């Protein structure tokens, strides 16, 4: 990934001045200022206080690195990292930056290696990020080389703290992070463990796309059931998420940073939508049908009341369960006006061939050109263009006013309010 935004080398005073100019509206719960999405100073502060702060960041699935020497390139915020499995079975995460001159030494997305060698000066590192070798460390013919007090153990790669749960790998810069179970809270863990129950995962494929929007918009989008009932024709016509279904927007009660948008599809594939609700939904098209209605089959495989759960795990993970298609999405910020989404679609190793094909078929809902993903991408692009170019300075957040957190209503912005209340505390706004 190559950054498309201009790099600003802030002086401390200039950065402080830029942040000091960022004043949140007085009615903090019901308005979001435009600079949250467009300010370079705010973005830089987010990288420091959120992604390199007290957060567990998703980096990979264990199914992607099952064997000794397996590795994957990943990101924590905008920072490139490597996830590697060492000979003792341990999972290690370290920055993809040579300790010598800063080169991004790992150039392959995935693979297997016995060591990592920087292409610039061939400094080499083991699978735990420890410096192994320095060419001409003692010079040539007693000339040059490193000073006598140079010790390899003082110049390894910057290592992150690692935790896992049921095959999902998280990393943090903070040394005193709470256990992942506490970080997620029982309310979020319940649906997380439905997808990640301990069964062995099987990776089915990947997507990757850039979105011209701020990274936080993706969290908002999946904490916003209001848009889902209006924007997505496929959801409302075929009853996957529609006003009238059993549904909930579940927010973690401790901080408000995580959320689960959940819905239960009605038994009838083409669930009836009331005439009153049809009038509110311009995306509802009477008579729309599928030539292959197997696409709408829902095989109940989990002990869960929901057929759809979309989880946002702060700050960079989305866990998707849309009927029988499963996946994770990793949010990679790319400046205030851009983000990269990395999708990993999976099933389980014990899936039948029929179930695997069913997951792949339903997978067409997702991804950059999916029946749902495409509409979200365009909508967020339009929002970013609006906040970046307009003369106004705030967004309205008054649906289900004053309510913050979990709600049974799809016509609510309570979960978005909870996220920004937490965000303001972390950022000091």
XYZ file of C-alpha atoms in Angstrom, residues 29-344:
316
model
C -23.756 13.980 21.532
C -25.745 15.254 18.568
C -23.180 16.878 16.264
C -19.902 15.712 14.715
C -17.504 18.378 13.398
C -16.219 18.006 9.835
C -12.567 18.268 10.920
C -12.862 14.824 12.524
C -12.759 13.447 8.973
C -10.457 15.926 7.215
C -7.758 17.247 9.573
C -4.209 15.927 9.123
C -3.344 16.923 12.708
C -6.309 14.949 14.039
C -5.365 11.954 11.885
C -1.784 11.982 13.188
C -3.091 12.171 16.745
C -5.344 9.163 16.057
C -2.380 7.086 14.914
C -0.591 7.920 18.168
C -3.408 7.756 20.705
C -5.643 5.075 19.199
C -3.684 2.641 17.043
C -0.409 2.958 18.956
C -2.257 3.556 22.208
C -4.372 1.312 24.420
C -5.999 -0.831 21.724
C -5.973 -4.437 20.620
C -5.524 -4.270 16.831
C -6.498 -7.164 14.574
C -3.555 -8.311 12.435
C -4.288 -11.805 11.020
C -5.976 -15.185 11.382
C -3.968 -18.114 12.715
C -5.188 -20.116 9.710
C -2.995 -17.842 7.557
C 0.194 -18.793 9.437
C -0.306 -22.415 10.567
C 3.310 -23.618 10.225
C 6.743 -22.635 11.518
C 8.136 -19.870 9.331
C 4.752 -18.797 7.956
C 4.321 -15.045 7.855
C 1.905 -12.375 6.697
C 2.326 -8.645 6.111
C -0.237 -6.619 7.982
C -0.880 -3.181 9.487
C -1.546 -1.567 12.837
C -3.151 1.689 11.865
C -1.026 2.878 8.954
C 2.126 1.182 10.312
C 3.308 -1.920 8.383
C 3.949 -4.966 10.561
C 4.859 -8.615 10.052
C 3.008 -11.492 11.732
C 5.204 -14.608 11.958
C 5.124 -18.044 13.595
C 8.428 -19.019 15.193
C 9.892 -22.478 15.733
C 8.476 -22.726 19.251
C 4.966 -22.157 17.891
C 4.754 -18.599 19.207
C 3.108 -15.853 17.157
C 5.167 -12.685 16.867
C 4.261 -9.249 15.528
C 6.914 -6.658 14.789
C 7.238 -3.509 12.707
C 8.175 -4.004 9.066
C 11.017 -1.510 9.385
C 14.686 -2.431 9.412
C 16.379 -1.237 12.594
C 19.308 0.036 10.508
C 18.008 2.565 7.981
C 14.262 2.016 8.103
C 13.670 -0.020 4.946
C 10.434 -2.033 4.766
C 12.251 -5.355 4.610
C 9.340 -7.797 4.118
C 8.111 -7.391 0.559
C 5.790 -10.411 0.139
C 2.199 -10.445 1.323
C 2.478 -13.977 2.686
C 4.970 -16.803 2.623
C 7.331 -19.010 4.587
C 10.835 -18.048 5.671
C 13.594 -19.060 8.060
C 14.653 -15.434 8.496
C 13.964 -11.929 7.208
C 16.745 -10.133 5.338
C 16.644 -6.425 4.580
C 17.253 -5.903 0.832
C 19.235 -2.701 1.410
C 22.179 -3.724 3.628
C 21.255 -7.366 4.344
C 20.727 -7.047 8.068
C 18.928 -10.272 9.031
C 16.303 -11.020 11.672
C 14.855 -14.213 13.097
C 11.151 -15.097 13.232
C 10.766 -13.247 16.530
C 12.250 -9.999 15.197
C 15.671 -10.375 16.844
C 18.699 -9.092 14.947
C 20.816 -12.065 13.840
C 23.441 -10.777 11.459
C 25.124 -7.552 10.340
C 27.387 -7.849 7.253
C 30.934 -6.600 7.919
C 30.052 -6.022 11.533
C 33.779 -5.898 12.373
C 34.751 -4.087 9.185
C 37.244 -5.173 6.507
C 40.954 -5.503 7.152
C 40.410 -3.957 10.606
C 38.866 -0.852 9.079
C 35.282 0.369 9.516
C 32.576 -1.768 11.051
C 30.448 -1.271 14.116
C 31.833 0.042 17.413
C 32.957 -2.555 19.944
C 29.993 -1.905 22.221
C 27.462 -2.636 19.446
C 25.217 -5.498 20.605
C 22.765 -7.256 18.281
C 20.240 -7.645 21.092
C 19.970 -3.853 21.359
C 18.958 -3.450 17.714
C 16.114 -5.846 17.043
C 12.845 -4.906 15.408
C 10.194 -3.035 17.369
C 7.962 -5.787 18.795
C 4.297 -5.548 19.694
C 2.436 -7.423 22.396
C 0.307 -10.283 21.037
C -2.845 -12.089 22.091
C -5.169 -14.528 20.334
C -8.678 -15.848 20.715
C -9.990 -18.879 18.854
C -7.725 -18.340 15.859
C -7.857 -14.516 15.658
C -4.607 -12.594 16.274
C -4.434 -9.156 17.871
C -1.438 -6.921 18.646
C -0.857 -3.823 20.746
C 1.877 -1.275 21.341
C 0.720 -0.959 24.965
C 2.452 -3.237 27.471
C -0.339 -3.068 30.046
C -3.372 -3.980 27.928
C -6.261 -5.706 29.647
C -7.074 -9.288 28.535
C -8.863 -9.439 25.192
C -11.999 -10.866 26.803
C -12.226 -7.821 29.047
C -11.419 -5.495 26.143
C -14.286 -6.877 24.059
C -16.807 -7.150 26.951
C -19.275 -10.068 27.293
C -21.904 -8.303 25.142
C -19.594 -8.292 22.106
C -17.815 -11.546 22.918
C -21.095 -13.463 22.710
C -21.488 -12.963 18.949
C -17.713 -12.955 18.305
C -17.556 -16.486 19.737
C -20.420 -17.624 17.527
C -18.195 -17.149 14.475
C -14.924 -17.953 16.254
C -15.902 -20.892 18.445
C -12.565 -22.687 18.240
C -13.348 -24.601 15.045
C -10.431 -24.600 12.613
C -10.841 -21.949 9.927
C -10.262 -22.355 6.197
C -9.382 -19.227 4.225
C -11.391 -19.026 0.987
C -10.014 -15.845 -0.550
C -9.164 -12.163 -0.311
C -10.310 -8.785 -1.579
C -8.584 -5.435 -1.242
C -9.807 -1.976 -2.159
C -9.180 1.661 -1.387
C -12.051 3.871 -0.252
C -11.784 7.668 -0.592
C -13.136 8.281 2.908
C -11.969 8.647 6.491
C -11.406 5.361 8.345
C -13.951 6.181 11.071
C -16.755 6.328 8.510
C -16.577 2.559 8.170
C -17.200 2.152 11.893
C -20.105 4.584 11.633
C -21.530 2.740 8.637
C -21.781 -0.520 10.568
C -23.160 1.177 13.683
C -25.852 2.800 11.520
C -28.816 0.443 10.945
C -30.779 3.475 9.692
C -28.941 3.521 6.352
C -29.171 -0.247 5.967
C -32.971 -0.042 5.747
C -32.779 2.723 3.119
C -29.658 2.412 0.957
C -29.456 -1.316 0.239
C -32.113 -2.543 -2.181
C -30.975 -6.134 -1.775
C -31.399 -6.067 2.007
C -34.873 -4.551 2.046
C -36.373 -6.363 -0.963
C -35.278 -9.796 0.208
C -35.827 -9.223 3.904
C -32.242 -9.642 5.159
C -32.274 -6.435 7.216
C -35.440 -4.412 7.098
C -37.636 -2.386 9.429
C -40.002 -4.945 10.957
C -37.462 -7.748 11.397
C -36.247 -8.750 14.824
C -33.082 -6.667 15.080
C -30.727 -4.923 17.467
C -27.758 -2.566 17.499
C -25.669 -3.915 20.359
C -23.000 -1.636 21.834
C -20.415 -2.614 24.416
C -21.658 -1.099 27.685
C -18.240 -0.273 29.156
C -16.735 2.103 26.588
C -19.126 2.187 23.631
C -16.300 1.531 21.147
C -17.431 -1.884 19.790
C -20.768 -2.771 18.227
C -22.841 -5.567 16.671
C -25.545 -4.848 14.111
C -27.824 -7.903 14.245
C -30.939 -9.043 12.406
C -33.035 -12.194 12.069
C -34.262 -13.028 8.577
C -37.884 -14.109 8.384
C -38.623 -17.670 7.322
C -40.155 -16.526 4.030
C -37.306 -15.862 1.602
C -39.234 -12.950 0.141
C -40.511 -11.567 3.435
C -43.376 -9.147 3.066
C -42.690 -5.514 3.819
C -45.610 -3.463 5.082
C -47.102 -0.849 2.768
C -46.327 1.805 5.382
C -42.609 0.873 5.429
C -42.457 0.638 1.635
C -43.394 4.317 1.418
C -40.332 5.213 3.518
C -37.868 3.104 1.534
C -37.111 4.398 -1.967
C -34.751 1.429 -2.460
C -37.645 -1.050 -2.249
C -38.473 -2.286 -5.743
C -41.653 -4.328 -6.056
C -41.235 -7.459 -8.132
C -37.453 -7.711 -7.942
C -36.431 -11.385 -7.896
C -33.416 -13.619 -8.335
C -32.910 -16.116 -11.130
C -31.131 -18.387 -8.645
C -32.858 -18.088 -5.304
C -30.368 -20.447 -3.611
C -28.557 -17.203 -2.956
C -31.095 -16.485 -0.213
C -30.893 -19.883 1.479
C -29.982 -19.633 5.145
C -28.544 -22.783 6.676
C -28.845 -22.424 10.440
C -25.424 -23.543 11.646
C -25.002 -21.566 14.884
C -26.776 -21.334 18.214
C -27.769 -17.734 17.641
C -31.067 -15.905 17.154
C -29.494 -13.811 14.371
C -29.036 -14.580 10.672
C -26.873 -11.459 10.238
C -24.270 -10.002 12.585
C -21.849 -7.275 11.577
C -19.375 -6.547 14.359
C -17.109 -3.533 14.609
C -14.178 -4.259 16.934
C -12.326 -1.026 17.745
C -10.185 0.187 16.125
C -9.671 -1.819 12.925
C -11.716 -5.032 12.688
C -15.073 -5.939 11.169
C -16.407 -9.476 11.685
C -19.086 -10.244 9.110
C -21.674 -13.016 9.249
C -24.248 -12.405 6.528
C -26.336 -15.577 6.595
C -23.681 -18.191 5.702
C -20.922 -16.036 4.259
C -18.172 -15.353 6.805
C -15.276 -12.951 6.770
C -13.160 -10.365 8.506
C -12.315 -6.905 7.210
C -9.222 -5.022 8.329
C -9.381 -1.227 8.251
C -6.074 0.383 7.241
C -6.089 4.196 7.546
C -4.358 5.960 4.665
C -4.500 9.626 5.593
C -7.553 11.600 6.665
C -9.290 11.249 3.288
C -8.528 7.647 2.438
C -8.523 4.120 3.825
C -7.729 0.650 2.542
C -10.009 -2.288 3.307
C -8.499 -5.775 3.371
C -11.096 -8.553 3.285
C -10.462 -12.180 4.248
